Amino acid sequence: MLNPREVRTIEDARQIVTERNLSHVKIGIFDIDGVMRGKYLSADKFLASLEDGLAFCDVVLGWDSKDQLYDNTAYTGWHTGYPDAPVRIVVDSCREIPFEENTLLFICEFAGEAASICPRNLLQRVIQRASDMGFDVFAAFEYEFFMFRETSDSVREKNFRNLQPLTQGWFGYSVLRSSVYAGFMEQILYMAETMDFPIEGLHDETGPGVLEAALAVDSAGDAADKAALFKTFMKALAQRNDLMATFMAKWSPDYPGQSGHIHLSLRHCKDGRSAFYDADQAHHMSATQRHFLAGQQRLMPEFLAMVAPTVNSYTRLVPGAWAPTGATCGVENRTTALRVIPGSDKSQRIEYRIGAADGNPYIALAAALASGLYGVMHRWEHDPFVKGDAYQHPLPPHLALPATLWDAAQQLRQSTAARELFGDAFVDHFVATREWEERQFRKHITEWELERYFEII
């Protein structure tokens, strides 16, 4: 019987569905916020869609994470009538679901006009640019996420306040904690292996109930698929255990934020050698790696909205919270936004540390990769490395990051590099969605405002 991860062609997909005598197949597509939207299809409908594709209502690209309709996007809105958009089944994404679902999962992506703003398709276009330049791209995602002894009902009954973490206190890399909760840890690891987003490292981070999972390195497209699936099914697994997992950038001002770091490297298509490694240069950095780093650094302020896509993202980017506050770079320096990791031909890479756990993996990786490629294209050189505490390092104006989602969206809108790399359709649509997100936030009165102003002002 065919293994799901051996499915490569349309004929393979037909074979595995037929062999397993499935009545239905599950499909999913990732929206602008990285949320997986999907449904069950009858086996007959799925098989018929393999050749010619199927359709999703384009509202999937036209609403926010709370299913509220954007009022400012050109591609989709009330003015278009919300028609169907063509969707392609990615046959080699076939996976087992390790729950009580007697079916298989396939990822889909938008096609036709909708492809220009589809997050997965966006990343594929950037990867193709790298290939045209002679590079294969490899990436790995690391996610921090907080776990709570709460349910979807209880967090709402408590108005998301006074939540009970899975564990108490600050106890990073705790063998005690991972042993006490070994059963749940085993479930995470088993799910990750079964669904083929293997975890290279899993441990308690510092803070009550916070875990970190480092996903194994893979080709860039597969790495993003695996990151997106990990976030989706980690939340599902938690709720199946009467727990809640959050990937917010920062859920409480009392604790550090939650990162979504990306490790990136390039290899030459022709011979497979690292394009970043040069044994004869300082820190083993090749000219290509220097230029790549420079592109990431110089374009980080312009692309920040793609990596920090929520209002909450910007509460994490504060001094002393293990998150960068400027577009800085350093060698083995975890206080900088870009960490050069010297190594061998196999391990030489850059860690893109600006990202939080709330980012859409496809869009965040597209930004990190495209900015680096742009630096290679223009042979840019990076600013001097920061040694020691980057939070105390004087920051040149050109390395300052936007302080709010609105400001970040405006920089992205005005970026000629972004329009060249991602296309006007994506930039205009994505910026509009971020402006919408900021406007929704501005409609609300916070507890801080009430406590501060209600009586006294």
XYZ file of N, CA and C in Angstrom, residues 195-429:
705
model
N 2.870 13.263 10.536
C 2.444 14.229 9.534
C 3.613 14.823 8.748
N 4.811 14.335 9.027
C 6.011 14.750 8.313
C 6.278 16.249 8.422
N 6.283 16.732 9.665
C 6.955 18.000 9.967
C 7.832 17.735 11.194
N 8.852 16.873 11.008
C 9.642 16.375 12.136
C 10.265 17.489 12.964
N 10.286 17.250 14.266
C 10.830 18.205 15.224
C 12.243 17.785 15.585
N 13.173 18.709 15.373
C 14.576 18.445 15.675
C 14.862 18.621 17.157
N 14.145 19.539 17.796
C 14.327 19.781 19.225
C 13.036 20.303 19.830
N 12.684 19.800 21.014
C 11.473 20.235 21.723
C 11.825 20.385 23.193
N 11.565 21.564 23.750
C 11.931 21.773 25.151
C 11.087 22.880 25.773
N 11.134 22.938 27.105
C 10.524 24.044 27.835
C 11.380 25.285 27.645
N 10.730 26.387 27.294
C 11.418 27.673 27.266
C 11.225 28.342 28.628
N 11.875 29.493 28.802
C 11.759 30.160 30.086
C 10.467 30.964 30.155
N 9.642 30.634 31.130
C 8.322 31.232 31.279
C 7.305 30.161 31.594
N 6.208 30.507 32.231
C 5.214 29.514 32.634
C 4.470 28.917 31.441
N 4.670 27.629 31.219
C 3.912 26.913 30.193
C 4.394 27.117 28.778
N 5.577 27.655 28.572
C 6.036 27.939 27.208
C 6.941 26.820 26.710
N 6.699 26.388 25.481
C 7.497 25.368 24.821
C 8.144 25.967 23.584
N 9.222 25.338 23.129
C 9.831 25.706 21.854
C 10.049 24.448 21.031
N 9.658 24.513 19.769
C 9.861 23.409 18.835
C 10.698 23.906 17.667
N 11.799 23.215 17.409
C 12.644 23.512 16.256
C 12.378 22.453 15.196
N 11.795 22.867 14.079
C 11.489 21.935 13.005
C 12.745 21.656 12.186
N 12.827 20.465 11.649
C 14.016 20.055 10.895
C 14.147 20.864 9.604
N 15.376 21.084 9.165
C 15.647 21.828 7.937
C 15.113 21.066 6.730
N 14.665 21.807 5.724
C 14.142 21.207 4.506
C 14.256 22.226 3.385
N 13.936 21.805 2.169
C 13.850 22.776 1.086
C 12.826 23.832 1.477
N 13.009 25.055 1.001
C 12.236 26.183 1.507
C 10.733 25.989 1.378
N 10.267 25.505 0.236
C 8.835 25.313 0.050
C 8.270 24.296 1.012
N 8.969 23.177 1.173
C 8.515 22.156 2.109
C 8.607 22.646 3.542
N 9.629 23.421 3.860
C 9.780 23.941 5.218
C 8.601 24.829 5.600
N 8.136 25.660 4.669
C 6.990 26.526 4.952
C 5.707 25.715 5.113
N 5.501 24.715 4.249
C 4.345 23.825 4.410
C 4.350 23.198 5.798
N 5.505 22.718 6.203
C 5.610 22.017 7.477
C 5.393 22.962 8.649
N 5.897 24.186 8.546
C 5.676 25.164 9.606
C 4.198 25.507 9.732
N 3.543 25.716 8.597
C 2.120 26.059 8.615
C 1.282 24.911 9.173
N 1.625 23.697 8.795
C 0.912 22.527 9.327
C 1.187 22.348 10.814
N 2.429 22.578 11.229
C 2.757 22.454 12.652
C 1.899 23.389 13.489
N 1.808 24.650 13.094
C 1.009 25.599 13.874
C -0.453 25.165 13.935
N -0.988 24.729 12.805
C -2.393 24.323 12.746
C -2.662 23.132 13.653
N -1.875 22.095 13.507
C -2.177 20.845 14.209
C -1.639 20.819 15.632
N -0.688 21.683 15.965
C -0.291 21.821 17.367
C -1.456 22.382 18.174
N -2.167 23.358 17.605
C -3.338 23.905 18.285
C -4.444 22.857 18.388
N -4.610 22.063 17.320
C -5.626 21.008 17.349
C -5.298 19.955 18.396
N -4.041 19.532 18.459
C -3.632 18.521 19.435
C -3.835 19.034 20.858
N -3.496 20.282 21.098
C -3.684 20.858 22.430
C -5.152 20.800 22.841
N -6.043 21.243 21.961
C -7.461 21.266 22.313
C -8.024 19.859 22.488
N -7.481 18.886 21.775
C -7.906 17.508 21.968
C -7.489 16.980 23.340
N -6.546 17.669 23.996
C -6.110 17.316 25.348
C -6.669 18.284 26.388
N -7.717 19.026 26.015
C -8.311 20.032 26.908
C -7.276 21.066 27.349
N -6.410 21.426 26.426
C -5.423 22.477 26.619
C -5.586 23.497 25.507
N -4.912 24.630 25.664
C -4.892 25.637 24.609
C -3.450 26.039 24.333
N -3.118 26.161 23.051
C -1.810 26.671 22.638
C -2.019 28.014 21.958
N -1.193 28.988 22.289
C -1.268 30.265 21.589
C 0.062 30.580 20.931
N -0.041 31.081 19.699
C 1.119 31.528 18.934
C 1.118 33.054 18.790
N 0.388 33.741 19.679
C 0.469 35.196 19.696
C 1.919 35.633 19.867
N 2.246 36.807 19.334
C 3.602 37.316 19.510
C 3.893 37.589 20.979
N 2.892 38.076 21.711
C 3.065 38.344 23.140
C 1.692 38.333 23.790
N 1.462 37.376 24.676
C 0.129 37.267 25.285
C 0.036 38.000 26.616
N 1.197 38.328 27.210
C 1.202 39.015 28.499
C 2.420 39.917 28.582
N 2.271 41.124 29.157
C 3.434 42.005 29.317
C 4.419 41.491 30.353
N 4.031 40.470 31.095
C 4.883 39.955 32.164
C 5.916 38.942 31.681
N 5.776 38.480 30.445
C 6.647 37.418 29.952
C 7.220 37.790 28.587
N 8.346 37.153 28.212
C 8.910 37.419 26.880
C 7.923 37.041 25.780
N 8.141 37.614 24.604
C 7.291 37.278 23.464
C 7.636 35.915 22.906
N 6.873 35.515 21.895
C 7.031 34.199 21.296
C 7.575 34.357 19.882
N 8.730 33.788 19.668
C 9.423 33.994 18.400
C 9.009 32.972 17.353
N 9.291 33.328 16.116
C 9.136 32.429 14.979
C 10.355 32.597 14.091
N 11.519 32.212 14.613
C 12.776 32.422 13.899
C 12.869 31.529 12.661
N 13.589 32.032 11.656
C 13.780 31.294 10.407
C 15.278 31.165 10.146
N 15.746 29.941 9.971
C 17.129 29.690 9.563
C 17.147 29.494 8.047
N 18.085 30.165 7.383
C 18.122 30.165 5.923
C 19.532 29.918 5.403
N 19.607 29.170 4.312
C 20.878 28.998 3.616
C 20.611 28.759 2.140
N 21.616 29.036 1.327
C 21.551 28.791 -0.114
C 22.622 27.775 -0.498
N 22.289 26.939 -1.493
C 23.270 26.016 -2.059
C 23.237 26.172 -3.577
N 24.373 25.956 -4.207
C 24.454 26.067 -5.656
C 23.684 24.912 -6.309
N 22.839 25.254 -7.267
C 22.061 24.226 -7.968
C 22.968 23.227 -8.693
N 24.060 23.722 -9.249
C 24.883 22.878 -10.126
C 25.566 21.736 -9.386
N 26.164 22.044 -8.234
C 26.962 21.019 -7.557
C 26.576 20.784 -6.102
N 25.567 21.515 -5.606
C 25.110 21.296 -4.241
C 25.967 21.921 -3.161
N 27.028 22.632 -3.539
C 27.876 23.268 -2.528
C 27.147 24.443 -1.878
N 27.513 24.717 -0.626
C 26.959 25.872 0.066
C 27.371 27.156 -0.642
N 26.410 28.027 -0.890
C 26.713 29.336 -1.464
C 27.097 30.337 -0.381
N 26.941 29.926 0.885
C 27.257 30.813 2.017
C 28.641 30.549 2.615
N 29.224 29.403 2.339
C 30.440 28.990 3.037
C 31.690 29.264 2.212
N 32.665 29.910 2.851
C 33.984 30.115 2.247
C 35.003 29.985 3.379
N 35.727 28.882 3.377
C 36.651 28.576 4.475
C 37.741 29.625 4.632
N 38.027 30.387 3.581
C 39.138 31.333 3.620
C 38.734 32.731 4.084
N 37.450 32.942 4.324
C 36.979 34.274 4.688
C 36.609 34.349 6.171
N 36.569 35.555 6.691
C 36.193 35.763 8.092
C 34.816 35.179 8.360
N 34.708 34.460 9.456
C 33.467 33.802 9.863
C 32.960 32.823 8.806
N 33.843 32.438 7.897
C 33.510 31.505 6.804
C 32.410 32.056 5.902
N 32.279 33.375 5.847
C 31.217 33.997 5.057
C 31.675 34.235 3.623
N 30.964 33.658 2.684
C 31.232 33.926 1.274
C 30.702 35.313 0.914
N 31.092 35.793 -0.253
C 30.558 37.070 -0.729
C 29.054 36.995 -0.886
N 28.567 35.849 -1.333
C 27.112 35.681 -1.495
C 26.410 35.830 -0.159
N 26.957 35.234 0.892
C 26.305 35.367 2.194
C 26.342 36.806 2.685
N 27.447 37.495 2.456
C 27.528 38.902 2.859
C 26.455 39.724 2.155
N 26.324 39.547 0.851
C 25.337 40.311 0.089
C 23.916 39.931 0.522
N 23.694 38.657 0.764
C 22.377 38.173 1.207
C 22.008 38.806 2.549
N 22.959 38.802 3.473
C 22.741 39.416 4.782
C 22.434 40.901 4.642
N 23.155 41.567 3.752
C 22.945 42.999 3.548
C 21.542 43.287 3.019
N 21.062 42.445 2.101
C 19.708 42.631 1.588
C 18.674 42.449 2.671
N 18.844 41.418 3.502
C 17.905 41.207 4.606
C 17.913 42.402 5.553
N 19.107 42.916 5.835
C 19.226 44.032 6.766
C 18.608 45.306 6.198
N 18.977 45.650 4.970
C 18.546 46.923 4.405
C 17.041 46.968 4.150
N 16.453 45.813 3.789
C 15.027 45.791 3.457
C 14.131 45.404 4.635
N 14.720 45.063 5.768
C 13.911 44.654 6.911
C 12.875 45.714 7.317
N 13.236 46.998 7.413
C 12.198 47.985 7.758
C 11.064 48.037 6.737
N 11.389 47.873 5.452
C 10.357 47.935 4.412
C 9.474 46.694 4.401
N 10.014 45.552 4.779
C 9.287 44.283 4.703
C 8.725 43.849 6.051
N 8.880 44.676 7.089
C 8.536 44.223 8.436
C 7.080 43.783 8.573
N 6.161 44.432 7.869
C 4.746 44.055 7.981
C 4.502 42.614 7.558
N 5.331 42.085 6.659
C 5.177 40.715 6.203
C 5.643 39.712 7.255
N 6.488 40.177 8.174
C 7.076 39.313 9.195
C 6.425 39.547 10.560
N 5.972 40.760 10.793
C 5.280 41.137 12.026
C 3.896 41.644 11.616
N 2.936 40.728 11.359
C 1.715 41.089 10.641
C 0.513 41.465 11.505
N 0.664 41.476 12.837
C -0.469 41.818 13.690
C -0.135 43.024 14.557
N -1.156 43.645 15.100
C -0.939 44.735 16.052
C -0.107 44.229 17.221
N -0.400 43.024 17.658
C 0.295 42.421 18.798
C 1.776 42.172 18.514
N 2.145 41.993 17.252
C 3.547 41.720 16.899
C 4.496 42.759 17.472
N 4.058 43.998 17.532
C 4.948 45.106 17.871
C 5.131 45.258 19.377
N 4.318 44.570 20.180
C 4.530 44.569 21.628
C 5.718 43.695 22.004
N 6.137 42.823 21.112
C 7.277 41.928 21.363
C 8.602 42.610 21.091
N 8.612 43.587 20.200
C 9.871 44.187 19.742
C 10.309 45.304 20.680
N 10.690 44.900 21.896
C 11.101 45.857 22.924
C 12.435 45.399 23.512
N 13.233 46.325 24.047
C 14.558 45.961 24.564
C 14.498 44.919 25.679
N 15.479 44.035 25.680
C 15.656 43.082 26.758
C 14.692 41.921 26.784
N 13.929 41.726 25.713
C 12.920 40.655 25.698
C 13.274 39.573 24.681
N 14.568 39.432 24.374
C 15.039 38.415 23.432
C 14.467 38.626 22.037
N 14.072 39.850 21.735
C 13.580 40.187 20.399
C 14.318 41.435 19.930
N 14.679 41.503 18.651
C 15.444 42.653 18.155
C 14.598 43.915 18.083
N 15.265 45.053 18.185
C 14.568 46.335 18.108
C 15.055 47.183 16.940
N 15.971 46.670 16.155
C 16.461 47.349 14.963
C 16.980 46.319 13.981
N 17.261 46.748 12.764
C 17.728 45.838 11.717
C 19.231 45.624 11.853
N 19.620 45.038 12.975
C 21.026 44.837 13.293
C 21.479 43.434 12.891
N 22.786 43.256 12.763
C 23.329 41.935 12.456
C 24.567 41.690 13.303
N 24.848 40.426 13.576
C 26.006 40.062 14.358
C 26.347 38.598 14.142
N 27.517 38.226 14.594
C 27.962 36.839 14.498
C 27.677 36.161 15.831
N 26.871 35.117 15.797
C 26.479 34.388 17.005
C 26.007 35.343 18.101
N 25.185 36.303 17.710
C 24.680 37.296 18.647
C 23.160 37.247 18.650
N 22.585 36.780 19.743
C 21.133 36.630 19.828
C 20.420 37.911 20.237
N 21.136 39.029 20.338
C 20.456 40.299 20.572
C 20.226 41.053 19.262
N 20.732 40.521 18.153
C 20.576 41.186 16.858
C 19.427 40.570 16.063
N 18.964 41.304 15.062
C 17.864 40.825 14.227
C 18.308 39.722 13.281
N 19.578 39.764 12.893
C 20.137 38.781 11.969
C 21.380 38.188 12.603
N 21.357 36.887 12.814
C 22.463 36.191 13.484
C 23.184 35.306 12.476
N 24.421 35.661 12.180
C 25.246 34.820 11.322
C 25.749 33.644 12.153
N 25.559 32.439 11.627
C 25.985 31.225 12.327
C 27.092 30.579 11.500
N 28.350 30.815 11.868
C 29.449 30.200 11.123
C 29.451 28.689 11.342
N 29.899 27.979 10.328
C 29.949 26.537 10.461
C 30.725 25.906 9.327
N 30.186 24.826 8.845
C 30.801 24.081 7.756
C 30.015 24.309 6.474
N 30.408 23.627 5.429
C 29.644 23.664 4.181
C 28.186 23.268 4.435
N 27.988 22.405 5.393
C 26.641 21.905 5.689
C 25.837 22.857 6.562
N 26.498 23.585 7.468
C 25.755 24.295 8.514
C 25.828 25.818 8.456
N 26.625 26.392 7.571
C 26.730 27.851 7.478
C 25.379 28.441 7.110
N 24.890 29.406 7.909
C 23.541 29.918 7.659
C 23.325 31.264 8.358
N 22.119 31.803 8.160
C 21.680 33.028 8.825
C 20.385 32.718 9.561
N 20.301 33.211 10.785
C 19.042 33.111 11.534
C 18.343 34.460 11.477
N 17.156 34.457 10.908
C 16.334 35.664 10.757
C 15.456 35.753 12.003
N 15.889 36.587 12.975
C 15.321 36.545 14.321
C 14.213 37.560 14.570
N 13.884 38.360 13.583
C 12.875 39.395 13.796
C 11.476 38.808 13.908
N 11.253 37.631 13.300
C 9.912 37.080 13.201
C 9.362 36.576 14.521
N 8.045 36.712 14.681
C 7.333 36.180 15.841
C 6.524 34.955 15.420
N 5.972 34.278 16.419
C 5.210 33.058 16.153
C 3.908 33.339 15.421
N 3.464 34.600 15.404
C 2.166 34.914 14.796
C 2.245 35.112 13.283
N 3.431 35.039 12.701
C 3.573 35.283 11.271
C 3.065 34.138 10.416
N 2.621 34.473 9.213
C 2.279 33.469 8.213
C 3.592 32.905 7.677
N 3.866 31.604 7.845
C 5.177 31.074 7.437
C 5.526 31.337 5.979
N 4.533 31.273 5.082
C 4.803 31.493 3.662
C 5.235 32.931 3.404
N 4.524 33.873 3.993
C 4.814 35.285 3.747
C 6.095 35.706 4.457
N 6.297 35.233 5.683
C 7.510 35.579 6.422
C 8.753 35.043 5.712
N 8.689 33.797 5.254
C 9.835 33.222 4.557
C 10.067 33.916 3.216
N 8.990 34.278 2.528
C 9.131 35.012 1.270
C 9.865 36.330 1.502
N 9.546 37.027 2.592
C 10.207 38.297 2.898
C 11.679 38.086 3.237
N 11.961 37.092 4.079
C 13.343 36.835 4.496
C 14.210 36.410 3.317
N 13.646 35.590 2.444
C 14.399 35.088 1.295
C 14.544 36.149 0.211
N 13.458 36.800 -0.153
C 13.498 37.770 -1.246
C 14.418 38.942 -0.928
N 14.389 39.400 0.322
C 15.264 40.516 0.686
C 16.724 40.122 0.553
N 17.050 38.880 0.959
C 18.425 38.410 0.797
C 18.834 38.305 -0.657
N 17.952 37.766 -1.478
C 18.264 37.648 -2.907
C 18.464 39.019 -3.545
N 17.688 39.998 -3.086
C 17.812 41.347 -3.622
C 19.197 41.917 -3.307
N 19.691 41.600 -2.107
C 21.040 42.035 -1.754
C 22.097 41.387 -2.623
N 21.890 40.105 -2.967
C 22.822 39.413 -3.860
C 22.767 40.033 -5.255
N 21.555 40.309 -5.724
C 21.385 40.903 -7.049
C 22.124 42.232 -7.171
N 22.123 43.012 -6.083
C 22.707 44.357 -6.129
C 24.073 44.437 -5.452
N 24.569 43.286 -4.981
C 25.889 43.193 -4.369
C 26.047 44.193 -3.225
N 25.027 44.276 -2.391
C 25.075 45.171 -1.239
C 26.025 44.629 -0.176
N 26.487 45.513 0.690
C 27.281 45.123 1.845
C 26.545 45.536 3.122
N 26.611 44.670 4.113
C 25.898 44.923 5.365
C 26.632 45.931 6.240
N 25.923 46.478 7.208
C 26.515 47.377 8.194
C 27.450 46.579 9.111
N 28.328 47.251 9.836
C 29.241 46.530 10.742
C 28.490 45.648 11.728
N 29.095 44.514 12.037
C 28.488 43.608 13.009
C 28.413 44.267 14.379
N 27.336 43.992 15.084
C 27.187 44.432 16.466
C 27.825 43.387 17.373
N 28.678 43.836 18.269
C 29.265 42.957 19.268
C 28.663 43.294 20.623
N 28.273 42.285 21.373
C 27.674 42.540 22.674
C 26.195 42.881 22.548
N 25.722 43.710 23.457
C 24.294 43.996 23.606
C 23.813 44.966 22.528
N 23.058 44.451 21.569
C 22.544 45.300 20.484
C 21.541 46.325 20.987
N 20.904 46.054 22.135
C 19.930 47.006 22.664
C 20.603 48.312 23.098
N 21.898 48.237 23.430
C 22.647 49.415 23.856
C 23.453 50.025 22.712
N 23.345 49.423 21.532
C 24.140 49.866 20.394
C 23.447 51.038 19.688
N 24.165 52.131 19.411
C 23.550 53.252 18.681
C 23.005 52.771 17.335
N 21.781 53.133 17.046
C 21.116 52.620 15.848
C 21.064 53.686 14.763
N 21.702 53.462 13.619
C 21.592 54.422 12.516
C 20.130 54.538 12.062
N 19.713 55.705 11.604
C 18.317 55.894 11.208
C 17.825 54.883 10.175
N 18.690 54.472 9.244
C 18.228 53.576 8.184
C 17.990 52.152 8.686
N 18.409 51.854 9.914
C 18.171 50.529 10.477
C 17.003 50.514 11.463
N 16.358 51.673 11.658
C 15.221 51.739 12.581
C 14.020 50.999 11.987
N 13.298 50.299 12.837
C 12.123 49.549 12.401
C 10.852 50.334 12.673
N 9.833 50.173 11.849
C 8.543 50.804 12.136
C 8.041 50.367 13.505
N 7.405 51.284 14.231
C 6.981 51.002 15.599
C 5.580 50.420 15.694
N 4.801 50.526 14.615
C 3.427 50.025 14.634
C 3.122 49.299 13.329
N 2.074 48.523 13.345
C 1.662 47.819 12.135
C 1.296 48.808 11.038
N 0.644 49.904 11.389
C 0.262 50.896 10.381
C 1.502 51.471 9.700
N 2.490 51.849 10.506
C 3.718 52.414 9.930
C 4.433 51.385 9.054
N 4.445 50.130 9.503
C 5.093 49.080 8.722
C 4.377 48.871 7.389
N 3.051 48.923 7.420
C 2.280 48.753 6.187
C 2.575 49.878 5.203
N 2.747 51.099 5.707
C 3.031 52.224 4.807
C 4.417 52.085 4.174
N 5.381 51.585 4.943
C 6.709 51.372 4.360
C 6.663 50.295 3.287
N 5.877 49.247 3.525
C 5.753 48.202 2.515
C 5.066 48.746 1.266
N 4.039 49.546 1.442
C 3.328 50.126 0.301
C 4.267 50.944 -0.584
N 5.193 51.655 0.030
C 6.086 52.555 -0.701
C 7.352 51.873 -1.205
N 7.529 50.585 -0.895
C 8.775 49.894 -1.220
C 8.822 49.483 -2.689
N 9.755 50.038 -3.422
C 9.926 49.631 -4.821
C 10.479 48.214 -4.904
N 11.319 47.834 -3.934
C 11.854 46.470 -3.917
C 10.735 45.458 -3.727
N 9.804 45.750 -2.830
C 8.687 44.828 -2.591
C 7.846 44.658 -3.847
N 7.591 45.733 -4.549
C 6.767 45.639 -5.755
C 7.501 44.876 -6.856
N 8.813 45.034 -6.916
C 9.596 44.292 -7.902
C 9.622 42.802 -7.571
N 9.753 42.480 -6.295
C 9.918 41.092 -5.880
C 8.598 40.338 -5.742
N 7.548 41.027 -5.287
C 6.294 40.347 -4.958
C 5.139 40.705 -5.887
N 5.281 41.785 -6.648
C 4.222 42.209 -7.550
C 3.269 43.195 -6.901
N 2.727 44.091 -7.697
C 1.802 45.111 -7.178
C 0.555 44.482 -6.564
N 0.036 43.433 -7.176
C -1.219 42.845 -6.692
C -1.064 42.356 -5.260
N 0.028 41.645 -4.972
C 0.214 41.160 -3.608
C 0.444 42.318 -2.648
N 1.346 43.238 -2.994
C 1.667 44.337 -2.083
C 0.421 45.137 -1.753
N -0.356 45.495 -2.767
C -1.555 46.303 -2.524
C -2.574 45.557 -1.667
N -2.754 44.269 -1.954
C -3.726 43.490 -1.189
C -3.259 43.299 0.251
